[in-house]
PDB file of C-alpha atoms and ligand atoms in Angstrom:
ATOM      1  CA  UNK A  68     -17.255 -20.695  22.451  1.00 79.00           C
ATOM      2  CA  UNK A  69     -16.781 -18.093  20.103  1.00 92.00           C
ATOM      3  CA  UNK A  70     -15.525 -17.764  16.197  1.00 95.00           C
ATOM      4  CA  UNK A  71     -11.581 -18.247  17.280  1.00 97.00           C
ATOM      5  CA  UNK A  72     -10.376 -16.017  14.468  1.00 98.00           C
ATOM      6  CA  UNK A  73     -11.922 -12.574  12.746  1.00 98.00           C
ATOM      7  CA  UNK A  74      -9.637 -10.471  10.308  1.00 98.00           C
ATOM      8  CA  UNK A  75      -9.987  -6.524   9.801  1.00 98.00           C
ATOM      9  CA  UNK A  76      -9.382  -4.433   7.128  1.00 98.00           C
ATOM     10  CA  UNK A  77      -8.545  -0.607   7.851  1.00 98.00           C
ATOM     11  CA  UNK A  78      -8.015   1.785   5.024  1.00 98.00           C
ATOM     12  CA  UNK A  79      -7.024   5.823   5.229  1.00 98.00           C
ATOM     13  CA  UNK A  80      -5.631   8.856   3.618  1.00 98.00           C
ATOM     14  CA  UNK A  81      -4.334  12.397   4.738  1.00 98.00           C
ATOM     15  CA  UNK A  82      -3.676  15.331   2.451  1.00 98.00           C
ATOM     16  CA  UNK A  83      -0.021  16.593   2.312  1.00 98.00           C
ATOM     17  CA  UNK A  84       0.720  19.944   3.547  1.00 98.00           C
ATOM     18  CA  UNK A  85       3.911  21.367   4.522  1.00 98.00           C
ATOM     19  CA  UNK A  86       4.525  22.743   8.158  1.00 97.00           C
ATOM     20  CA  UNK A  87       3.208  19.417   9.573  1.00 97.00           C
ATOM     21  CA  UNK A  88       5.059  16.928  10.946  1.00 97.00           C
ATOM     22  CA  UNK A  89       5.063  13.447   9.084  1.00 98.00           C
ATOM     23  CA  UNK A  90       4.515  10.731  11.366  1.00 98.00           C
ATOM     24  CA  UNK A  91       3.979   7.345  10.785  1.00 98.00           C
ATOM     25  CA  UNK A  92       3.348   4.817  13.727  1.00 98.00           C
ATOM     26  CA  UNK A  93       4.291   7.325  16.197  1.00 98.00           C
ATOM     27  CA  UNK A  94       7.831   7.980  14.364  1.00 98.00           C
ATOM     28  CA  UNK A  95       8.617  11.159  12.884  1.00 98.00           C
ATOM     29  CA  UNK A  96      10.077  10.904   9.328  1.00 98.00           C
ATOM     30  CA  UNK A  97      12.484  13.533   8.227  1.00 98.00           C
ATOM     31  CA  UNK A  98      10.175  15.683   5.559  1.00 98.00           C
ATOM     32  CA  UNK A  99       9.973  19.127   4.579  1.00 97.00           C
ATOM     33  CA  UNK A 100       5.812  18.613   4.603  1.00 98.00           C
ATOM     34  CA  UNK A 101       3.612  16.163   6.670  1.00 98.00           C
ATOM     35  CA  UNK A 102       0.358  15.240   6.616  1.00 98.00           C
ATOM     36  CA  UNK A 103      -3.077  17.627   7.631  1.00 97.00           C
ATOM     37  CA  UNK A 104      -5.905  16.401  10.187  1.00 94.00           C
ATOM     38  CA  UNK A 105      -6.998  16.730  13.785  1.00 91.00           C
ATOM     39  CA  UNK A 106      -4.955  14.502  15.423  1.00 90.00           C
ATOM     40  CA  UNK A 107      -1.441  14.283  14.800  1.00 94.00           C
ATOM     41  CA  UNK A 108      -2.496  12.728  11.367  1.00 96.00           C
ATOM     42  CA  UNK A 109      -0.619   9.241  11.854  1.00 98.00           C
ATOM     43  CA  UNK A 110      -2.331   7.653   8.475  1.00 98.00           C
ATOM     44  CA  UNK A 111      -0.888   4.354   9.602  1.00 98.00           C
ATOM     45  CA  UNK A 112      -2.193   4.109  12.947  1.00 98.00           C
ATOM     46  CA  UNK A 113      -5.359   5.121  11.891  1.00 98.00           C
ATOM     47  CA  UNK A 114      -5.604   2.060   8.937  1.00 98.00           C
ATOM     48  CA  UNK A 115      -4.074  -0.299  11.553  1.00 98.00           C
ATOM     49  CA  UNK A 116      -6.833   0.865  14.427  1.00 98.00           C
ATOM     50  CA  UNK A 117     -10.052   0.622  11.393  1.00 98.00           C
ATOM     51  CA  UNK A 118      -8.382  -2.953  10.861  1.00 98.00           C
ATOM     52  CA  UNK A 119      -9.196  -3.741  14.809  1.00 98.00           C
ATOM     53  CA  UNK A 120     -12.105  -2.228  14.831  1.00 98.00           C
ATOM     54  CA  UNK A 121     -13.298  -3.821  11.726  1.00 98.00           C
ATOM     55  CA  UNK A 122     -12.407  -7.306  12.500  1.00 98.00           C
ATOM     56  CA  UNK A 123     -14.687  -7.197  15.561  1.00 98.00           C
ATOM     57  CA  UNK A 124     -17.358  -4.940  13.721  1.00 98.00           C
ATOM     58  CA  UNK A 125     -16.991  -2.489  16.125  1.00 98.00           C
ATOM     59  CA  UNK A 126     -17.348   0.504  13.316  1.00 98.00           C
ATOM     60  CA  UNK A 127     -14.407   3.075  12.681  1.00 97.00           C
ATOM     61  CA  UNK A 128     -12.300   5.418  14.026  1.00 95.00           C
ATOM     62  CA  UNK A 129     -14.401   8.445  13.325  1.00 92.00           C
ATOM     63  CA  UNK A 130     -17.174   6.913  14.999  1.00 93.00           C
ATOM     64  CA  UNK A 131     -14.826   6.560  18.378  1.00 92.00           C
ATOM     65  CA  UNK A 132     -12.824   9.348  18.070  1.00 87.00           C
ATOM     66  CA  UNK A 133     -15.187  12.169  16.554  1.00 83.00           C
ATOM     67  CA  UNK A 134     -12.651  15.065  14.632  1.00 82.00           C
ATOM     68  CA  UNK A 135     -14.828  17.639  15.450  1.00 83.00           C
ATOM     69  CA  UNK A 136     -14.051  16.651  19.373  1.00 80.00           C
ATOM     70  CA  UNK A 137     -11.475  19.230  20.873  1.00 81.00           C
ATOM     71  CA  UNK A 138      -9.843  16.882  23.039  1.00 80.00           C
ATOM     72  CA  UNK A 139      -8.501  14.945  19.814  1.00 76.00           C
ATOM     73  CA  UNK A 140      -7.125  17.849  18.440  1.00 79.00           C
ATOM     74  CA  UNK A 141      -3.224  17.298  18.142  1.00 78.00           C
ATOM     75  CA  UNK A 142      -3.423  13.843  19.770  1.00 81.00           C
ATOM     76  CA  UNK A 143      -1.175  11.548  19.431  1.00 91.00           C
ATOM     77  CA  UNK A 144      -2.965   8.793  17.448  1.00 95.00           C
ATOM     78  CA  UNK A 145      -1.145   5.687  19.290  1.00 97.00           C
ATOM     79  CA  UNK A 146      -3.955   5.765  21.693  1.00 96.00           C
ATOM     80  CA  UNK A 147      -6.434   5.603  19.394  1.00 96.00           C
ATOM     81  CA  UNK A 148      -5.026   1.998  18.733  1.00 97.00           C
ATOM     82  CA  UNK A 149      -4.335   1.294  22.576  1.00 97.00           C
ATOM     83  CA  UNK A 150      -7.964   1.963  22.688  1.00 96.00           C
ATOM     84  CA  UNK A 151      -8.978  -0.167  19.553  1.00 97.00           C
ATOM     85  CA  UNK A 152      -6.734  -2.816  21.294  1.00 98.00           C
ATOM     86  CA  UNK A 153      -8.851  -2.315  24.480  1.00 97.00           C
ATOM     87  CA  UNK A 154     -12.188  -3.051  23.423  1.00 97.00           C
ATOM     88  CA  UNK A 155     -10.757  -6.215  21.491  1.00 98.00           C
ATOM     89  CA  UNK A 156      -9.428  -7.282  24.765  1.00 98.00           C
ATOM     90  CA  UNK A 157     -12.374  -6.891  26.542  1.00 97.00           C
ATOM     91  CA  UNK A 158     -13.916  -9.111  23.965  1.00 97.00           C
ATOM     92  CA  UNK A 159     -11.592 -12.173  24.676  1.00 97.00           C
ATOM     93  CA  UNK A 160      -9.619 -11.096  21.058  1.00 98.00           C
ATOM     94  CA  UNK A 161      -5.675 -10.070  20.656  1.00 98.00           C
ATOM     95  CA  UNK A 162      -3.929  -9.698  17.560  1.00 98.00           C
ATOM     96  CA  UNK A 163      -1.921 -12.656  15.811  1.00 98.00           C
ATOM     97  CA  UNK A 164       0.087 -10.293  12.847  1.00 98.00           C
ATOM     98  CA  UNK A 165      -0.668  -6.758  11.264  1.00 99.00           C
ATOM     99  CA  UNK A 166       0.497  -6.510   7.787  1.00 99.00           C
ATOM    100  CA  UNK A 167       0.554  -2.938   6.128  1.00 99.00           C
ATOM    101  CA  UNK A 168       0.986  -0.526   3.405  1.00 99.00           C
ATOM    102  CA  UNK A 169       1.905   2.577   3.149  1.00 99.00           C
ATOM    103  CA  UNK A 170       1.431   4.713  -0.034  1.00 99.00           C
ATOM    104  CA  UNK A 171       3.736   7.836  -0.396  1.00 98.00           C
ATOM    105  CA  UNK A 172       5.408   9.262  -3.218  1.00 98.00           C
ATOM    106  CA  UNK A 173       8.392  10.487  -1.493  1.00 98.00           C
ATOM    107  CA  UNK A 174      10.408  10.626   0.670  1.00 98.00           C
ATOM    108  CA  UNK A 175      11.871   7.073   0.731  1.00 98.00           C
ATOM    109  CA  UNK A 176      10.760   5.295   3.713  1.00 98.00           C
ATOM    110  CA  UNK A 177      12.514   2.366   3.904  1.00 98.00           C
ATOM    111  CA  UNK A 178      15.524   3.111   5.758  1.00 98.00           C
ATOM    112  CA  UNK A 179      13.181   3.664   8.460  1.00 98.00           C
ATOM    113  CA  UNK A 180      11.348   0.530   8.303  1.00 98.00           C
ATOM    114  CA  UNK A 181      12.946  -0.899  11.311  1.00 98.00           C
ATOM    115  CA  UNK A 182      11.994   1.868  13.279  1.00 98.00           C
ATOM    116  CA  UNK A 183       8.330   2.017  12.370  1.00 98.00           C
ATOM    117  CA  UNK A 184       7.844  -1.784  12.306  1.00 98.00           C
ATOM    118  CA  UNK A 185       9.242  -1.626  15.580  1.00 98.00           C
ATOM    119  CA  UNK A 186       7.349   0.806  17.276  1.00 98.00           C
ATOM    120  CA  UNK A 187       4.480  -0.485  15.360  1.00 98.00           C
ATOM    121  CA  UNK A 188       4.751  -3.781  17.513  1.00 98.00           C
ATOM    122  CA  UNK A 189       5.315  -2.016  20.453  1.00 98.00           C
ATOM    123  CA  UNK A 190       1.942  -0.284  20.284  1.00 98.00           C
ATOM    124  CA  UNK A 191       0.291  -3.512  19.113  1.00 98.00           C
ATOM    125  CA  UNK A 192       1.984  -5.488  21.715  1.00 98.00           C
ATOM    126  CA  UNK A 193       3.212  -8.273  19.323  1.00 98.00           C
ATOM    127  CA  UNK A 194       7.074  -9.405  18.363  1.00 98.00           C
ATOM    128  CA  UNK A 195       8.123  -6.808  15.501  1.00 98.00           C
ATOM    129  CA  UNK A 196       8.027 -10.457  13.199  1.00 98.00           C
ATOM    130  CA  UNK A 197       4.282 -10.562  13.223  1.00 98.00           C
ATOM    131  CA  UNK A 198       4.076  -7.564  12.201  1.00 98.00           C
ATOM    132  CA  UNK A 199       5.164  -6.541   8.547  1.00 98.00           C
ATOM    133  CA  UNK A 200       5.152  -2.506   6.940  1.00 98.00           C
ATOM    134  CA  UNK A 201       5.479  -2.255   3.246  1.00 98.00           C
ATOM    135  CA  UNK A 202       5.673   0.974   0.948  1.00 98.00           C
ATOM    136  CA  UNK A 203       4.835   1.844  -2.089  1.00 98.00           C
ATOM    137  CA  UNK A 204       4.988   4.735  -4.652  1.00 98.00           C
ATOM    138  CA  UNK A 205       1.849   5.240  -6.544  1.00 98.00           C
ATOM    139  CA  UNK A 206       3.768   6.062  -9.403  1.00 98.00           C
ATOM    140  CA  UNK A 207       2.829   9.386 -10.274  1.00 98.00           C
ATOM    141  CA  UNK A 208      -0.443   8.710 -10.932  1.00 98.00           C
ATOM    142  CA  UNK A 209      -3.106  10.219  -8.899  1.00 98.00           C
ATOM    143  CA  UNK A 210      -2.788  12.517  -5.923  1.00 98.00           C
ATOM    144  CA  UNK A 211      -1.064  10.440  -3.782  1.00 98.00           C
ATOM    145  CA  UNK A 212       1.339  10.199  -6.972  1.00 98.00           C
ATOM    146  CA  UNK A 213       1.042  13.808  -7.654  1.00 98.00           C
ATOM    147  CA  UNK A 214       2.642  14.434  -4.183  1.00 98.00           C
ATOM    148  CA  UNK A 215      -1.148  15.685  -2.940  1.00 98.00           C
ATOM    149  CA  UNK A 216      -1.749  13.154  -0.248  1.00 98.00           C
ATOM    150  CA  UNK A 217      -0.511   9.876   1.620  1.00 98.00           C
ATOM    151  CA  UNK A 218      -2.671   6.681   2.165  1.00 98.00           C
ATOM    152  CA  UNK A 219      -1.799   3.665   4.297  1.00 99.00           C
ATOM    153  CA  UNK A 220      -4.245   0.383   4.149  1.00 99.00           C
ATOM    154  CA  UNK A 221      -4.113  -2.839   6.777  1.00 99.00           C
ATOM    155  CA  UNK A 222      -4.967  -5.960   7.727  1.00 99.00           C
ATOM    156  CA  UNK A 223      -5.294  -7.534  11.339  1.00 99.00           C
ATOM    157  CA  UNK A 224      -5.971 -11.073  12.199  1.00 98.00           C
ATOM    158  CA  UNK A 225      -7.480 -11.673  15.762  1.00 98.00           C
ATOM    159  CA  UNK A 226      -7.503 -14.643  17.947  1.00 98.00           C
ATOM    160  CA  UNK A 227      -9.587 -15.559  20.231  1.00 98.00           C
ATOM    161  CA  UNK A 228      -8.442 -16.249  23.763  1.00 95.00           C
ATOM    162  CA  UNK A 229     -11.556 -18.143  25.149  1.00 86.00           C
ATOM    163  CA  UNK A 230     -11.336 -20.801  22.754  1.00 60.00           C
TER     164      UNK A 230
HETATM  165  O1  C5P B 935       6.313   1.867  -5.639  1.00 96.88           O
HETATM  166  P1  C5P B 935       7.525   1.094  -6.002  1.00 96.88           P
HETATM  167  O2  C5P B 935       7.202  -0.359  -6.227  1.00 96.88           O
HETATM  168  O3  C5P B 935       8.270   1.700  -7.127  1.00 96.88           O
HETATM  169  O4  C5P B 935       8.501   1.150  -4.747  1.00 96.88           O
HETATM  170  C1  C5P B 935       9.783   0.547  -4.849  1.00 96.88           C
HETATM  171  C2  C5P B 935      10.394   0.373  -3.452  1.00 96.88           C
HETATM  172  O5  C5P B 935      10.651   1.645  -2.874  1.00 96.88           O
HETATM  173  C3  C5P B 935       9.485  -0.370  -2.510  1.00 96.88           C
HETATM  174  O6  C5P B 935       9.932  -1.689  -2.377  1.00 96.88           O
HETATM  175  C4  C5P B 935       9.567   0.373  -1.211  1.00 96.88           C
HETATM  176  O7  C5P B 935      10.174  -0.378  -0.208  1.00 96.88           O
HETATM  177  C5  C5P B 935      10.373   1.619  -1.496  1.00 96.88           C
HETATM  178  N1  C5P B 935       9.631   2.831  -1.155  1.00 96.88           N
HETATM  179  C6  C5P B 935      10.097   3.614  -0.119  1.00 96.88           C
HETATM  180  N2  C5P B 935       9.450   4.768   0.182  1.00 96.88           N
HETATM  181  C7  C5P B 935       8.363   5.174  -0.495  1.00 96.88           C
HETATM  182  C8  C5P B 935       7.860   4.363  -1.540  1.00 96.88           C
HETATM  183  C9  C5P B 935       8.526   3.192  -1.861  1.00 96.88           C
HETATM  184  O8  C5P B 935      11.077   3.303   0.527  1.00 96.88           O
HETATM  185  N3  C5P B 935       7.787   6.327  -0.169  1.00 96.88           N
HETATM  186 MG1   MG B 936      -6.632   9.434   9.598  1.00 96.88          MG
END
């Protein structure tokens, strides 16, 4: 039998830059910047995919998904978590809840809360009430408070299915 539960942490950050799109679980916010990278720079996915990987010890994203690799170049990041997802699976784990937080100093996210919560869930494959998305400001302090960059942070709680 193995341990029935393990919990992840994911953590990550993405510099602002305008003529990107912002994107946060796979929906695209209404911003006149977004956020730079490789992919398509989803900072929430990416937090919510270490969080799998962590909980099963299974290293990080970078370590999967290389950003030097040209076939990750634009991707979409959802199936960097489909694939996260995957080798829990294979493991006998599935998620329980996802709980989340992302850090932005504008614009206001919360009327799309639904919407990202929801598609969140969809991606995760769990009810949209196991799985919670908070923001935050930073305040003005820092750079994500300085309007410089965007971080998102998560944690995942796996179950077991062989127990
Ligand atoms: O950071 P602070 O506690 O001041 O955020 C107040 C509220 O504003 C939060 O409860 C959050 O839901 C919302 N918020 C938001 N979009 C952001 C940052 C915060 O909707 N970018
Ligand atoms: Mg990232």
């Amino acid at each position: 039998m193995q341990t029935p539960f393990r919990i992840g942490q994911g953590w990550d950050t993405h510099r602002i830059e305008t003529g990107r799109p912002l994107i946060l679980a796979g929906v695209q916010i209404p911003s006149d910047f977004g956020l730079a990278g490789h992919s398509d720079a989803d900072v929430l996915f990416h937090a919510v995919t270490d969080a799998v990987l962590g909980a099963l010890a299974l290293g990080d994203i970078g370590m999967h998904f290389p950003d030097t690799a040209p076939e990750w170049k634009g991707a979409g990041s959802a199936q960097f978590l489909e694939h996260a997802l995957k080798l829990a699976a294979e493991r006998g784990y599935r998620p329980v809840n996802v709980d989340s937080t992302v850090i932005l100093e504008r614009p206001k996210l919360k009327d799309f809360r639904g919407a990202i919560r929801e598609s969140l869930a969809r991606t995760v494959g769990l009810a949209p009430e196991c799985v919670s998305v908070k923001f935050k400001t930073a305040e003005r302090v820092g750079p994500v408070g300085e309007g410089r960059s965007c971080e998102a942070q998560s944690v995942v709680l796996l179950a077991s299915q062989k127990a």
